[in-house]
Amino acid sequence: MPLPIVVATRQLPPNAWDALIAQAQVVCWEHDCSVSHEWLLDRIPEAQALYCLLTDRIDQDVLQVGTQLRVISTMSVGYDHIDIPTCTARNIPVGHTPGILTETTADLAFALLMAAARRITEGAEYVRQGHWAEWKPDLLLGRDIYGATLGIVGFGRIGQAVARRAQGFGMNVLAVRSPREHRETSEPSHLSGINGESSDMASVTFVDLATALRESDFLSLHVPLTPDTQHLMGTSEFQNMKRSSMLINTSRGAVVDQDALYAALQQGTIGGAALDVTDPEPLPASHPLLTLPNCLVIPHLGSASTATRLLMADMAVENVLAGLRGERLPHCVNPEVYQ
Ligand code: DGY
């Protein structure tokens, strides 16, 4: 029996690669840059499986020619780059990599929060440029993290992991569960620990988005990108935030209306922003956001630790292999295909 064909849009780490080639014939994009759409369209008709990245657009064009696809697996937890309704209609299960990148991404969100609060990149640049002549009582004064209020928008795995860090730093945590609930008027509710587990951590208070906007000193976004969350943060949301507050985004760039963010930062409607994700990605070096001293942008590094990226590749391969064997994917985003 010939081995099934897997198209992979990027080279895999050795462990994941070995597991894949033991059970499949792999057609791999060999370059260290995003796959060309043309290359993908040329190769996908022969593929039974697709291993892809969050930078690949898996749209109607790809799915239309991928007539033999039995599984699609993305090496990411986010799957907004894949046309899921079409996959589901075609009965193609789609796998992703939840869980294993939670702590790593929460670390990064917290690193951004701390960098923005304490002006770390400005300080480093100040030294690098030779401006450090003496210690001054008012040099690059930042904001205290201890005692500040952190609003967490989206209280899934990563949001909860950020809350744990915030509690360790003595912050008050306001959690907004999901965009749908943000629009409902809900009484603030207090919870000991997270998700009702008994815990020695300070309490998390569940609030609606309006309350989180109004009361937070830092607001960190942890919602997936969906039609409901696209431009969740726009002009009116920024206007409802404290003038000193800082926005942290490690979710997806399009959750924020970036033009509105630029205006809010430039006009001092909010105090600052630290972004791991932008719209588009990569953000052009000439983008106006990069001219603002109160905006820190890094290149989508949320899950970028060596250990986590290896685990993500392993998990993505597990999804591919399960799909090829006709088994339920261990981490499936559209389990409806099994009904
Ligand atoms: C994901 O996996 O969706 C993350 O954005 C990668 O860091």
XYZ file of C-alpha atoms and ligand atoms in Angstrom:
346
model
C 0.000 0.000 0.000
C 1.510 3.383 -0.901
C 1.921 5.754 1.990
C -0.592 8.635 2.149
C 0.668 12.015 0.974
C 0.980 14.880 3.446
C 1.688 18.386 2.207
C 3.640 20.364 4.822
C 3.980 24.100 4.419
C 7.151 24.325 6.524
C 9.994 22.042 7.534
C 9.331 20.247 10.809
C 11.607 19.732 13.816
C 13.371 16.321 13.744
C 11.109 14.502 16.203
C 7.895 15.563 14.505
C 9.411 14.963 11.073
C 10.501 11.405 11.961
C 7.037 10.586 13.311
C 5.445 11.899 10.127
C 7.709 10.252 7.548
C 7.348 6.891 9.335
C 3.725 6.838 8.219
C 3.414 9.196 5.271
C 5.079 10.505 2.180
C 5.738 14.175 2.895
C 5.797 16.881 0.254
C 7.389 19.812 2.036
C 7.876 23.508 1.221
C 11.622 23.727 1.798
C 12.086 27.482 2.157
C 12.362 29.421 5.387
C 9.469 31.719 4.517
C 5.717 31.377 4.136
C 4.579 28.937 1.494
C 3.544 30.452 -1.827
C -0.157 30.073 -2.476
C 0.627 28.835 -5.999
C 2.927 26.083 -4.683
C 0.209 25.011 -2.266
C -2.481 25.012 -4.967
C -0.208 22.885 -7.191
C 0.557 20.284 -4.513
C -2.706 20.027 -2.601
C -4.695 17.992 -5.192
C -2.561 14.900 -4.457
C -2.620 15.322 -0.642
C -4.572 13.290 1.872
C -3.407 15.577 4.678
C -2.210 19.132 5.099
C 0.170 20.298 7.848
C 0.047 24.089 7.915
C 0.920 27.213 9.904
C -1.071 30.226 11.028
C 0.475 32.243 8.193
C -1.090 30.009 5.509
C -4.422 30.994 4.040
C -6.445 27.785 3.798
C -9.341 29.202 1.835
C -11.956 28.067 -0.684
C -9.315 27.938 -3.456
C -7.163 25.472 -1.532
C -10.093 23.431 -0.290
C -11.684 23.230 -3.713
C -8.625 21.586 -5.250
C -7.813 19.535 -2.170
C -10.374 16.927 -3.113
C -8.555 14.061 -1.368
C -7.966 15.820 1.964
C -8.855 13.676 4.971
C -7.351 15.957 7.628
C -5.929 19.463 8.041
C -3.659 20.188 10.974
C -2.351 23.609 11.944
C 0.665 24.103 14.169
C -1.151 26.772 16.154
C -3.964 27.041 18.602
C -5.625 29.775 16.509
C -7.406 28.668 13.345
C -8.846 31.881 11.924
C -6.656 31.336 8.825
C -8.651 28.217 7.890
C -12.113 28.243 6.344
C -13.617 25.999 9.017
C -17.242 26.035 7.749
C -16.086 24.723 4.368
C -13.915 22.058 6.014
C -16.879 20.982 8.121
C -19.200 20.931 5.134
C -16.619 18.724 3.394
C -16.271 16.517 6.505
C -12.593 17.361 6.870
C -11.533 17.411 10.530
C -9.215 20.271 11.441
C -6.649 19.824 14.218
C -4.899 22.504 16.285
C -2.580 22.703 19.306
C -4.417 23.893 22.415
C -3.047 23.693 25.951
C 0.651 23.260 25.344
C 1.282 26.908 24.528
C -0.850 28.329 27.323
C 1.853 29.084 29.889
C 4.378 30.268 27.297
C 1.881 32.710 25.805
C 0.812 33.921 29.237
C 4.488 34.546 30.080
C 4.788 36.697 26.979
C 1.603 38.647 27.716
C 2.919 39.360 31.179
C 6.343 40.301 29.825
C 4.651 42.839 27.548
C 2.623 44.199 30.436
C 5.751 44.658 32.543
C 7.766 46.102 29.671
C 5.042 48.643 28.929
C 4.492 49.521 32.589
C 8.176 49.988 33.379
C 9.269 51.353 29.984
C 11.849 48.605 29.478
C 12.393 49.064 25.738
C 12.602 52.851 26.084
C 15.183 52.401 28.836
C 17.262 49.977 26.781
C 17.171 52.330 23.805
C 18.138 55.270 26.044
C 21.261 53.443 27.180
C 22.114 52.116 23.709
C 21.944 55.635 22.281
C 24.391 56.941 24.862
C 21.911 59.186 26.721
C 22.594 57.667 30.173
C 24.612 60.460 31.765
C 23.435 60.215 35.380
C 20.753 58.828 37.713
C 17.757 61.187 37.851
C 14.775 61.086 40.215
C 12.358 61.521 37.302
C 14.051 59.445 34.630
C 11.668 57.238 32.598
C 9.088 56.931 35.333
C 6.659 54.101 34.787
C 3.590 52.594 36.376
C 3.317 50.281 39.356
C 2.098 46.793 38.592
C 1.547 45.905 42.220
C -1.942 47.010 43.266
C -3.020 47.872 39.712
C -6.153 46.440 38.112
C -5.765 44.078 35.177
C -8.743 43.465 32.908
C -8.551 40.146 31.087
C -10.811 39.951 28.049
C -11.416 36.300 27.220
C -11.031 33.963 30.182
C -10.038 30.726 28.520
C -6.825 28.838 29.203
C -4.452 31.677 28.392
C -6.543 34.354 30.100
C -6.603 32.243 33.264
C -2.848 31.674 33.100
C -2.331 35.437 32.853
C -4.624 35.882 35.872
C -2.448 33.515 37.919
C 0.604 35.599 37.094
C -1.232 38.831 37.899
C -2.314 37.506 41.269
C 1.293 36.615 42.074
C 2.148 40.244 41.374
C -0.547 41.573 43.703
C -2.842 42.859 40.969
C -6.634 42.989 41.114
C -8.063 40.904 38.322
C -11.255 41.649 36.399
C -12.221 38.921 33.960
C -14.526 39.239 30.961
C -15.570 35.776 29.900
C -16.510 36.137 26.225
C -17.633 38.818 23.775
C -21.228 37.550 23.767
C -21.398 37.895 27.527
C -19.726 41.298 27.352
C -22.834 42.647 25.719
C -25.165 41.186 28.310
C -25.567 43.199 31.454
C -24.248 41.035 34.200
C -23.709 41.750 37.848
C -20.068 41.514 38.824
C -19.469 38.153 40.449
C -16.590 37.198 42.674
C -14.891 33.874 42.605
C -12.367 32.418 44.961
C -9.488 31.265 42.812
C -10.103 30.499 39.175
C -13.014 28.508 37.764
C -14.295 27.824 41.239
C -11.276 25.792 42.273
C -10.275 26.355 45.852
C -7.150 28.414 45.809
C -5.061 30.613 47.999
C -4.955 33.270 45.292
C -6.822 36.539 45.605
C -10.221 36.668 43.977
C -11.025 37.197 40.332
C -14.048 39.379 39.656
C -16.127 38.622 36.585
C -17.428 41.753 34.913
C -18.777 42.866 31.565
C -16.557 44.568 29.020
C -17.799 48.072 29.885
C -16.711 47.610 33.519
C -13.348 46.175 32.536
C -12.734 49.099 30.181
C -13.687 51.637 32.830
C -11.763 50.153 35.748
C -8.635 48.523 34.338
C -5.159 50.002 34.463
C -4.011 47.286 32.058
C -6.274 45.430 29.644
C -5.048 42.159 28.135
C -6.854 40.509 25.208
C -7.256 36.726 25.054
C -10.161 36.084 22.704
C -9.943 34.151 19.450
C -10.545 36.117 16.247
C -14.124 35.494 15.112
C -16.747 37.707 13.445
C -17.863 38.547 17.014
C -14.436 39.701 18.181
C -13.187 41.444 15.028
C -12.473 45.074 16.037
C -13.783 44.359 19.516
C -11.541 47.242 20.598
C -12.356 50.391 18.639
C -12.754 54.130 19.125
C -15.577 53.983 21.648
C -13.878 51.254 23.712
C -10.676 53.321 23.915
C -12.689 56.379 24.886
C -14.185 54.411 27.766
C -10.772 53.401 29.151
C -8.713 55.338 31.685
C -6.378 57.824 30.037
C -3.470 56.112 31.755
C -4.458 52.557 30.833
C -2.412 50.217 28.702
C -3.592 47.682 26.158
C -1.802 44.333 25.820
C -2.629 42.156 22.815
C -1.314 38.622 22.359
C -4.469 37.263 20.675
C -4.937 38.357 17.058
C -4.241 41.755 15.518
C -7.702 42.184 14.009
C -9.354 42.022 17.446
C -8.186 45.645 17.621
C -9.156 48.378 15.181
C -5.601 49.499 14.598
C -6.447 52.915 13.126
C -8.543 53.627 16.215
C -5.663 52.425 18.404
C -3.208 54.706 16.639
C -5.521 57.684 17.186
C -6.084 56.741 20.838
C -2.357 56.459 21.516
C -1.479 59.590 19.625
C -4.177 61.693 21.261
C -3.524 60.319 24.738
C -6.955 58.689 25.006
C -5.102 55.720 26.513
C -1.619 55.575 27.962
C 0.101 52.891 25.928
C -0.034 49.598 24.090
C 2.127 46.520 23.834
C 1.297 44.298 20.878
C 2.512 40.837 19.973
C 0.033 40.663 17.112
C -0.929 43.200 14.467
C -3.082 43.563 11.398
C -1.486 42.928 8.982
C 1.402 40.691 9.951
C 4.164 41.476 9.414
C 3.527 45.108 10.314
C 5.384 47.254 7.716
C 8.352 49.079 9.238
C 6.792 52.324 7.972
C 3.558 51.782 9.936
C 2.518 54.877 11.967
C 2.166 52.786 15.156
C 5.934 52.310 15.112
C 6.499 56.055 15.374
C 4.812 56.222 18.784
C 7.006 56.001 21.911
C 4.047 54.618 23.890
C 3.563 51.641 21.564
C 5.675 48.512 21.771
C 5.352 45.982 18.954
C 6.994 42.562 18.761
C 6.664 39.985 15.944
C 4.028 37.439 17.129
C 6.219 35.635 19.654
C 3.479 34.422 22.036
C 4.347 30.734 21.858
C 7.968 31.241 20.825
C 9.925 29.163 23.298
C 11.992 26.282 21.949
C 10.243 23.675 24.085
C 6.743 24.879 23.253
C 7.341 25.085 19.510
C 8.642 21.487 19.523
C 5.547 20.325 21.412
C 3.288 22.202 19.010
C 4.882 20.454 16.017
C 4.527 17.061 17.764
C 0.867 17.717 18.525
C 0.159 18.897 14.988
C 1.696 15.669 13.659
C -0.399 13.590 16.092
C -3.481 15.241 14.604
C -2.332 14.490 11.047
C -1.604 10.838 11.795
C -4.895 10.291 13.639
C -6.763 11.798 10.702
C -4.944 9.590 8.213
C -5.798 6.506 10.288
C -9.451 7.582 10.226
C -9.414 8.163 13.989
C -10.884 11.113 15.849
C -8.284 13.894 16.059
C -6.960 14.327 19.614
C -7.434 18.116 19.261
C -10.165 18.881 16.789
C -11.712 22.309 16.181
C -14.763 21.013 14.304
C -15.874 17.810 16.099
C -19.233 18.165 14.312
C -17.606 16.196 11.481
C -17.882 13.097 13.655
C -21.639 13.332 14.200
C -1.250 30.346 17.958
O -0.802 29.205 18.074
O -2.348 30.580 17.472
C -0.399 31.456 18.444
O -0.830 32.688 17.979
C 1.046 31.230 18.077
O 1.805 31.931 18.992
